[in-house]
Amino acid sequence: MTDPDDSRPGDVRAAAREKARQLRTSHQRQERRRRALLGGGITIGVLAVLAIVAVVIVSAIRPTVPGPKNMASDGVVVGSGLKVKTTTALAADAKPVASTPDPKASTVDIRIYADYLCKLCGDFQRTNLEQLEPLVKNGAVTVEMHPVAIYTSHSAGTKYSLRAANAAACVANYDPNSFWKFNSSLFEKQPAEGGPGLTDDVLKKRVEAAGASRTSEIDSCIDDGRFKSWVTVASDRALSGPIPHSDVSKMTNALLVLVNGKPYTGSLTSADDFKAFVLQAQGDEYTSTPTPTPTPAP
């Protein structure tokens, strides 16, 4: 009789091999599942990254809107009677057309590049706009305002510099002759750097207080940020340069003041210093113009 507990050596080895085969098969199946899951995760991750990149690219190449009317030079030229020089809106991505001062005129050409959140910009404008206003009214001076958005990231996430410059562009586009007062109002009661700035509703109230008549159109322009992309491009142009009709290669901070093409580097809080600089520039223009030689009498 065969003892059931008496196993042959060959049978033992065969059973061991079968057990090992089963373990290998189970391990291989687990490894295939792990790799499949890992590969699927990588694929999903890659697709997610590609989707994000696609959104960024589409946003970057999104066509820009046309620029505002009366800002073909990236600035608003205010002259006699505080009237704005009218220009047509530039097509999207068109290059600006720099305003050209009349070389034969005795008018002093002042160009101001300023960020509405910049404290130094506010110091200069509050100090000097009041004394400039009568000079602009009577035609002795032209002032070209260039709103730029350089401190956009300095307003607690509200992008105030960009919103304020957009609002200025909206005013220039729809009611240009209220631009001088609107621009002044943003510096007279200027919000502090680092704070959230003025809300869009307050900007609209400043528009109304400046005497604008087309407030509904300007309000809509402010609400939808119509000229924000243009403001960004115009600011980039100022920061990369060159600055037209001057020896200044580019803006290096949030304020640049040019008088007949020469940068003002004096005190920003001394009206007398700036007035002296303007008078000197005016005198230089006079002395640079040759005096006609009288014709001898026959």
CSV table of C-alpha atoms in Angstrom, one decimal:
chain,number,residue,atom,x,y,z
A,1,MET,CA,0.0,0.0,0.0
A,2,THR,CA,1.3,3.4,-0.9
A,3,ASP,CA,1.7,5.9,2.1
A,4,PRO,CA,-0.1,9.1,1.2
A,5,ASP,CA,2.5,11.1,3.0
A,6,ASP,CA,5.3,9.5,1.0
A,7,SER,CA,6.0,12.1,-1.8
A,8,ARG,CA,8.4,11.5,-4.5
A,9,PRO,CA,11.3,14.0,-5.1
A,10,GLY,CA,10.2,14.6,-8.7
A,11,ASP,CA,6.7,15.4,-7.7
A,12,VAL,CA,8.0,17.9,-5.1
A,13,ARG,CA,10.2,19.7,-7.6
A,14,ALA,CA,7.3,19.9,-10.1
A,15,ALA,CA,5.0,21.4,-7.5
A,16,ALA,CA,7.6,23.9,-6.6
A,17,ARG,CA,8.1,24.9,-10.2
A,18,GLU,CA,4.4,25.3,-10.7
A,19,LYS,CA,4.1,27.5,-7.6
A,20,ALA,CA,7.0,29.6,-8.8
A,21,ARG,CA,5.4,30.0,-12.2
A,22,GLN,CA,2.1,31.1,-10.7
A,23,LEU,CA,4.0,33.7,-8.6
A,24,ARG,CA,5.8,35.0,-11.6
A,25,THR,CA,2.6,35.3,-13.6
A,26,SER,CA,0.9,37.1,-10.8
A,27,HIS,CA,3.8,39.5,-10.4
A,28,GLN,CA,3.9,40.2,-14.2
A,29,ARG,CA,0.2,41.0,-14.2
A,30,GLN,CA,0.7,43.4,-11.3
A,31,GLU,CA,3.6,45.1,-13.0
A,32,ARG,CA,1.7,45.5,-16.3
A,33,ARG,CA,-1.2,47.1,-14.4
A,34,ARG,CA,1.2,49.4,-12.5
A,35,ARG,CA,2.8,50.5,-15.8
A,36,ALA,CA,-0.5,51.0,-17.4
A,37,LEU,CA,-1.7,53.2,-14.6
A,38,LEU,CA,1.6,55.1,-14.5
A,39,GLY,CA,1.6,55.6,-18.3
A,40,GLY,CA,-2.0,56.8,-18.1
A,41,GLY,CA,-1.1,59.3,-15.4
A,42,ILE,CA,1.8,60.7,-17.4
A,43,THR,CA,-0.4,61.0,-20.5
A,44,ILE,CA,-3.1,62.9,-18.5
A,45,GLY,CA,-0.4,65.1,-17.0
A,46,VAL,CA,1.1,65.9,-20.4
A,47,LEU,CA,-2.3,66.6,-21.9
A,48,ALA,CA,-3.0,69.0,-19.1
A,49,VAL,CA,0.3,70.8,-19.6
A,50,LEU,CA,-0.3,71.0,-23.3
A,51,ALA,CA,-3.8,72.4,-22.7
A,52,ILE,CA,-2.4,75.1,-20.4
A,53,VAL,CA,0.3,76.0,-22.9
A,54,ALA,CA,-2.3,76.2,-25.7
A,55,VAL,CA,-4.4,78.6,-23.6
A,56,VAL,CA,-1.4,80.8,-22.9
A,57,ILE,CA,-0.4,80.9,-26.6
A,58,VAL,CA,-3.9,81.7,-27.8
A,59,SER,CA,-4.1,84.5,-25.2
A,60,ALA,CA,-0.7,85.8,-26.3
A,61,ILE,CA,-1.6,85.9,-30.0
A,62,ARG,CA,-5.1,87.2,-29.5
A,63,PRO,CA,-5.6,90.2,-31.8
A,64,THR,CA,-5.4,93.5,-30.0
A,65,VAL,CA,-8.1,96.1,-30.4
A,66,PRO,CA,-7.6,99.4,-32.2
A,67,GLY,CA,-6.1,102.2,-30.2
A,68,PRO,CA,-8.1,105.0,-28.9
A,69,LYS,CA,-8.9,108.1,-31.0
A,70,ASN,CA,-6.8,111.2,-30.3
A,71,MET,CA,-3.9,109.1,-29.1
A,72,ALA,CA,-2.1,108.2,-32.3
A,73,SER,CA,1.2,109.2,-30.7
A,74,ASP,CA,0.4,107.0,-27.6
A,75,GLY,CA,-0.3,110.4,-25.9
A,76,VAL,CA,-3.0,113.1,-25.8
A,77,VAL,CA,-1.8,116.5,-27.1
A,78,VAL,CA,-3.5,119.3,-25.2
A,79,GLY,CA,-3.1,122.8,-26.7
A,80,SER,CA,-4.7,126.2,-26.9
A,81,GLY,CA,-8.0,126.5,-25.0
A,82,LEU,CA,-7.2,123.1,-23.4
A,83,LYS,CA,-8.4,121.5,-26.6
A,84,VAL,CA,-7.1,118.1,-27.7
A,85,LYS,CA,-5.5,117.5,-31.0
A,86,THR,CA,-7.8,115.1,-32.8
A,87,THR,CA,-6.4,112.0,-34.5
A,88,THR,CA,-8.0,108.8,-35.9
A,89,ALA,CA,-7.8,105.5,-34.0
A,90,LEU,CA,-4.8,103.4,-35.1
A,91,ALA,CA,-5.5,100.0,-36.4
A,92,ALA,CA,-4.7,97.0,-34.1
A,93,ASP,CA,-0.9,96.5,-33.9
A,94,ALA,CA,-0.2,99.7,-35.9
A,95,LYS,CA,2.8,101.7,-35.0
A,96,PRO,CA,2.2,105.0,-33.2
A,97,VAL,CA,2.7,108.3,-35.1
A,98,ALA,CA,4.8,110.6,-33.0
A,99,SER,CA,3.5,114.2,-32.8
A,100,THR,CA,5.9,116.7,-34.3
A,101,PRO,CA,6.4,120.1,-32.7
A,102,ASP,CA,6.3,123.0,-35.1
A,103,PRO,CA,10.0,124.2,-35.3
A,104,LYS,CA,8.8,127.7,-36.3
A,105,ALA,CA,6.5,128.1,-33.4
A,106,SER,CA,7.5,129.6,-30.1
A,107,THR,CA,5.3,127.2,-28.2
A,108,VAL,CA,7.0,125.1,-25.6
A,109,ASP,CA,6.5,121.4,-26.1
A,110,ILE,CA,6.1,119.4,-22.8
A,111,ARG,CA,5.6,115.7,-22.8
A,112,ILE,CA,4.7,113.8,-19.6
A,113,TYR,CA,4.9,110.1,-19.3
A,114,ALA,CA,3.3,109.1,-16.0
A,115,ASP,CA,1.7,106.2,-14.1
A,116,TYR,CA,-1.4,107.1,-12.2
A,117,LEU,CA,-0.3,105.2,-9.1
A,118,CYS,CA,3.2,106.6,-9.1
A,119,LYS,CA,3.7,109.0,-6.1
A,120,LEU,CA,6.5,110.9,-7.8
A,121,CYS,CA,4.3,111.4,-10.8
A,122,GLY,CA,1.6,112.7,-8.5
A,123,ASP,CA,4.1,115.1,-6.8
A,124,PHE,CA,5.1,116.6,-10.1
A,125,GLN,CA,1.6,116.9,-11.5
A,126,ARG,CA,0.1,118.4,-8.4
A,127,THR,CA,2.9,120.9,-8.2
A,128,ASN,CA,2.9,122.0,-11.8
A,129,LEU,CA,-0.4,121.4,-13.6
A,130,GLU,CA,-2.0,124.4,-12.0
A,131,GLN,CA,0.7,126.8,-13.3
A,132,LEU,CA,0.7,125.0,-16.7
A,133,GLU,CA,-3.0,125.3,-17.2
A,134,PRO,CA,-3.1,129.1,-18.1
A,135,LEU,CA,0.0,128.6,-20.3
A,136,VAL,CA,-1.7,125.8,-22.2
A,137,LYS,CA,-4.9,127.8,-22.5
A,138,ASN,CA,-3.2,130.8,-24.1
A,139,GLY,CA,-1.2,128.7,-26.5
A,140,ALA,CA,2.3,129.3,-25.0
A,141,VAL,CA,2.7,125.6,-24.1
A,142,THR,CA,1.4,122.3,-25.4
A,143,VAL,CA,1.3,119.4,-23.0
A,144,GLU,CA,1.3,115.8,-24.3
A,145,MET,CA,0.1,113.3,-21.7
A,146,HIS,CA,1.2,109.7,-22.0
A,147,PRO,CA,-0.6,107.5,-19.5
A,148,VAL,CA,1.5,104.4,-18.8
A,149,ALA,CA,0.9,101.3,-16.7
A,150,ILE,CA,4.2,100.4,-15.0
A,151,TYR,CA,3.0,99.9,-11.4
A,152,THR,CA,0.2,97.5,-12.4
A,153,SER,CA,1.4,94.8,-9.9
A,154,HIS,CA,1.7,97.4,-7.1
A,155,SER,CA,-2.0,97.7,-6.2
A,156,ALA,CA,-2.9,94.7,-4.1
A,157,GLY,CA,-4.0,92.7,-7.1
A,158,THR,CA,-6.5,95.2,-8.6
A,159,LYS,CA,-4.2,96.3,-11.5
A,160,TYR,CA,-5.1,99.9,-10.8
A,161,SER,CA,-2.4,101.4,-13.0
A,162,LEU,CA,-3.8,99.5,-16.0
A,163,ARG,CA,-7.4,100.3,-15.1
A,164,ALA,CA,-6.7,104.0,-14.6
A,165,ALA,CA,-4.7,104.3,-17.9
A,166,ASN,CA,-7.5,102.4,-19.7
A,167,ALA,CA,-10.0,104.9,-18.2
A,168,ALA,CA,-7.9,107.8,-19.5
A,169,ALA,CA,-7.8,106.3,-22.9
A,170,CYS,CA,-11.6,105.9,-22.8
A,171,VAL,CA,-12.0,109.6,-22.0
A,172,ALA,CA,-9.6,110.5,-24.8
A,173,ASN,CA,-11.5,108.4,-27.2
A,174,TYR,CA,-15.1,109.6,-26.4
A,175,ASP,CA,-14.8,113.0,-24.8
A,176,PRO,CA,-11.2,114.3,-25.4
A,177,ASN,CA,-11.8,117.9,-24.2
A,178,SER,CA,-12.5,116.6,-20.7
A,179,PHE,CA,-9.2,114.8,-20.6
A,180,TRP,CA,-7.2,117.6,-18.9
A,181,LYS,CA,-9.6,117.7,-16.0
A,182,PHE,CA,-9.9,114.0,-15.7
A,183,ASN,CA,-6.2,113.5,-15.8
A,184,SER,CA,-5.7,116.2,-13.1
A,185,SER,CA,-8.3,114.6,-10.9
A,186,LEU,CA,-6.5,111.3,-10.7
A,187,PHE,CA,-3.4,113.0,-9.3
A,188,GLU,CA,-5.2,115.5,-7.1
A,189,LYS,CA,-6.7,112.7,-5.0
A,190,GLN,CA,-4.2,110.0,-5.8
A,191,PRO,CA,-4.4,106.6,-4.1
A,192,ALA,CA,-1.3,105.4,-2.3
A,193,GLU,CA,1.2,103.0,-3.9
A,194,GLY,CA,0.7,99.5,-2.7
A,195,GLY,CA,-3.0,100.0,-2.0
A,196,PRO,CA,-5.9,98.8,-4.2
A,197,GLY,CA,-6.3,102.2,-5.9
A,198,LEU,CA,-9.6,103.6,-7.0
A,199,THR,CA,-12.5,101.3,-8.0
A,200,ASP,CA,-14.0,101.5,-11.5
A,201,ASP,CA,-17.1,103.1,-10.0
A,202,VAL,CA,-14.9,105.9,-8.5
A,203,LEU,CA,-13.1,106.3,-11.8
A,204,LYS,CA,-16.6,106.8,-13.5
A,205,LYS,CA,-17.5,109.4,-10.9
A,206,ARG,CA,-14.2,111.2,-11.7
A,207,VAL,CA,-15.2,111.1,-15.4
A,208,GLU,CA,-18.5,112.7,-14.6
A,209,ALA,CA,-16.9,115.3,-12.3
A,210,ALA,CA,-14.5,116.3,-15.2
A,211,GLY,CA,-17.5,117.4,-17.2
A,212,ALA,CA,-17.6,114.6,-19.7
A,213,SER,CA,-20.8,114.4,-21.7
A,214,ARG,CA,-20.6,110.9,-23.2
A,215,THR,CA,-20.5,109.2,-19.8
A,216,SER,CA,-22.5,106.1,-20.8
A,217,GLU,CA,-20.0,105.2,-23.5
A,218,ILE,CA,-17.0,106.0,-21.3
A,219,ASP,CA,-18.5,103.9,-18.5
A,220,SER,CA,-19.0,101.0,-20.8
A,221,CYS,CA,-15.4,101.4,-22.0
A,222,ILE,CA,-14.1,101.3,-18.4
A,223,ASP,CA,-16.3,98.3,-17.5
A,224,ASP,CA,-15.0,96.1,-20.4
A,225,GLY,CA,-11.4,97.3,-20.2
A,226,ARG,CA,-11.6,98.2,-23.9
A,227,PHE,CA,-8.1,99.7,-24.2
A,228,LYS,CA,-6.2,97.6,-21.7
A,229,SER,CA,-4.3,95.6,-24.3
A,230,TRP,CA,-3.4,98.9,-26.1
A,231,VAL,CA,-2.2,100.5,-22.8
A,232,THR,CA,0.1,97.5,-22.2
A,233,VAL,CA,1.6,97.7,-25.6
A,234,ALA,CA,2.0,101.5,-25.4
A,235,SER,CA,3.7,101.2,-22.0
A,236,ASP,CA,6.0,98.5,-23.4
A,237,ARG,CA,7.0,100.9,-26.2
A,238,ALA,CA,7.9,103.6,-23.7
A,239,LEU,CA,9.9,101.2,-21.6
A,240,SER,CA,11.8,99.8,-24.6
A,241,GLY,CA,12.2,103.1,-26.4
A,242,PRO,CA,13.3,105.1,-28.2
A,243,ILE,CA,11.4,108.2,-27.0
A,244,PRO,CA,10.6,110.3,-30.1
A,245,HIS,CA,12.1,113.8,-30.6
A,246,SER,CA,14.5,113.4,-27.7
A,247,ASP,CA,17.9,112.0,-26.7
A,248,VAL,CA,16.2,109.7,-24.2
A,249,SER,CA,16.6,106.1,-25.1
A,250,LYS,CA,13.7,104.8,-23.0
A,251,MET,CA,11.7,105.2,-19.8
A,252,THR,CA,13.7,104.0,-16.8
A,253,ASN,CA,11.0,104.7,-14.1
A,254,ALA,CA,7.3,105.6,-13.9
A,255,LEU,CA,7.8,109.3,-14.7
A,256,LEU,CA,9.5,111.1,-17.6
A,257,VAL,CA,9.1,114.8,-18.3
A,258,LEU,CA,10.5,116.3,-21.5
A,259,VAL,CA,10.6,120.0,-22.3
A,260,ASN,CA,11.4,120.6,-25.9
A,261,GLY,CA,12.9,117.2,-25.9
A,262,LYS,CA,15.1,117.7,-22.8
A,263,PRO,CA,14.5,115.6,-19.7
A,264,TYR,CA,13.6,117.5,-16.6
A,265,THR,CA,15.7,116.3,-13.6
A,266,GLY,CA,15.0,119.0,-11.1
A,267,SER,CA,12.7,119.0,-8.0
A,268,LEU,CA,9.3,117.4,-8.5
A,269,THR,CA,7.8,119.6,-5.7
A,270,SER,CA,9.2,123.0,-6.7
A,271,ALA,CA,7.0,124.9,-9.1
A,272,ASP,CA,9.7,127.6,-9.4
A,273,ASP,CA,12.3,125.0,-10.5
A,274,PHE,CA,10.2,123.6,-13.2
A,275,LYS,CA,9.1,127.1,-14.4
A,276,ALA,CA,12.7,128.1,-14.7
A,277,PHE,CA,13.4,125.0,-16.7
A,278,VAL,CA,10.6,125.8,-19.1
A,279,LEU,CA,11.7,129.4,-19.5
A,280,GLN,CA,15.2,128.3,-20.2
A,281,ALA,CA,14.0,125.9,-22.8
A,282,GLN,CA,11.9,128.6,-24.3
A,283,GLY,CA,14.9,131.0,-24.3
A,284,ASP,CA,17.0,128.3,-26.0
A,285,GLU,CA,14.5,128.1,-28.8
A,286,TYR,CA,14.6,131.8,-29.3
A,287,THR,CA,18.4,131.9,-29.4
A,288,SER,CA,18.6,128.9,-31.7
A,289,THR,CA,16.5,130.7,-34.3
A,290,PRO,CA,18.7,132.8,-36.5
A,291,THR,CA,17.8,136.5,-36.6
A,292,PRO,CA,17.2,137.6,-40.2
A,293,THR,CA,19.9,139.8,-41.6
A,294,PRO,CA,18.4,143.1,-42.7
A,295,THR,CA,18.7,144.0,-46.3
A,296,PRO,CA,20.9,147.0,-46.9
A,297,ALA,CA,19.0,150.1,-48.2
A,298,PRO,CA,19.6,150.9,-51.9
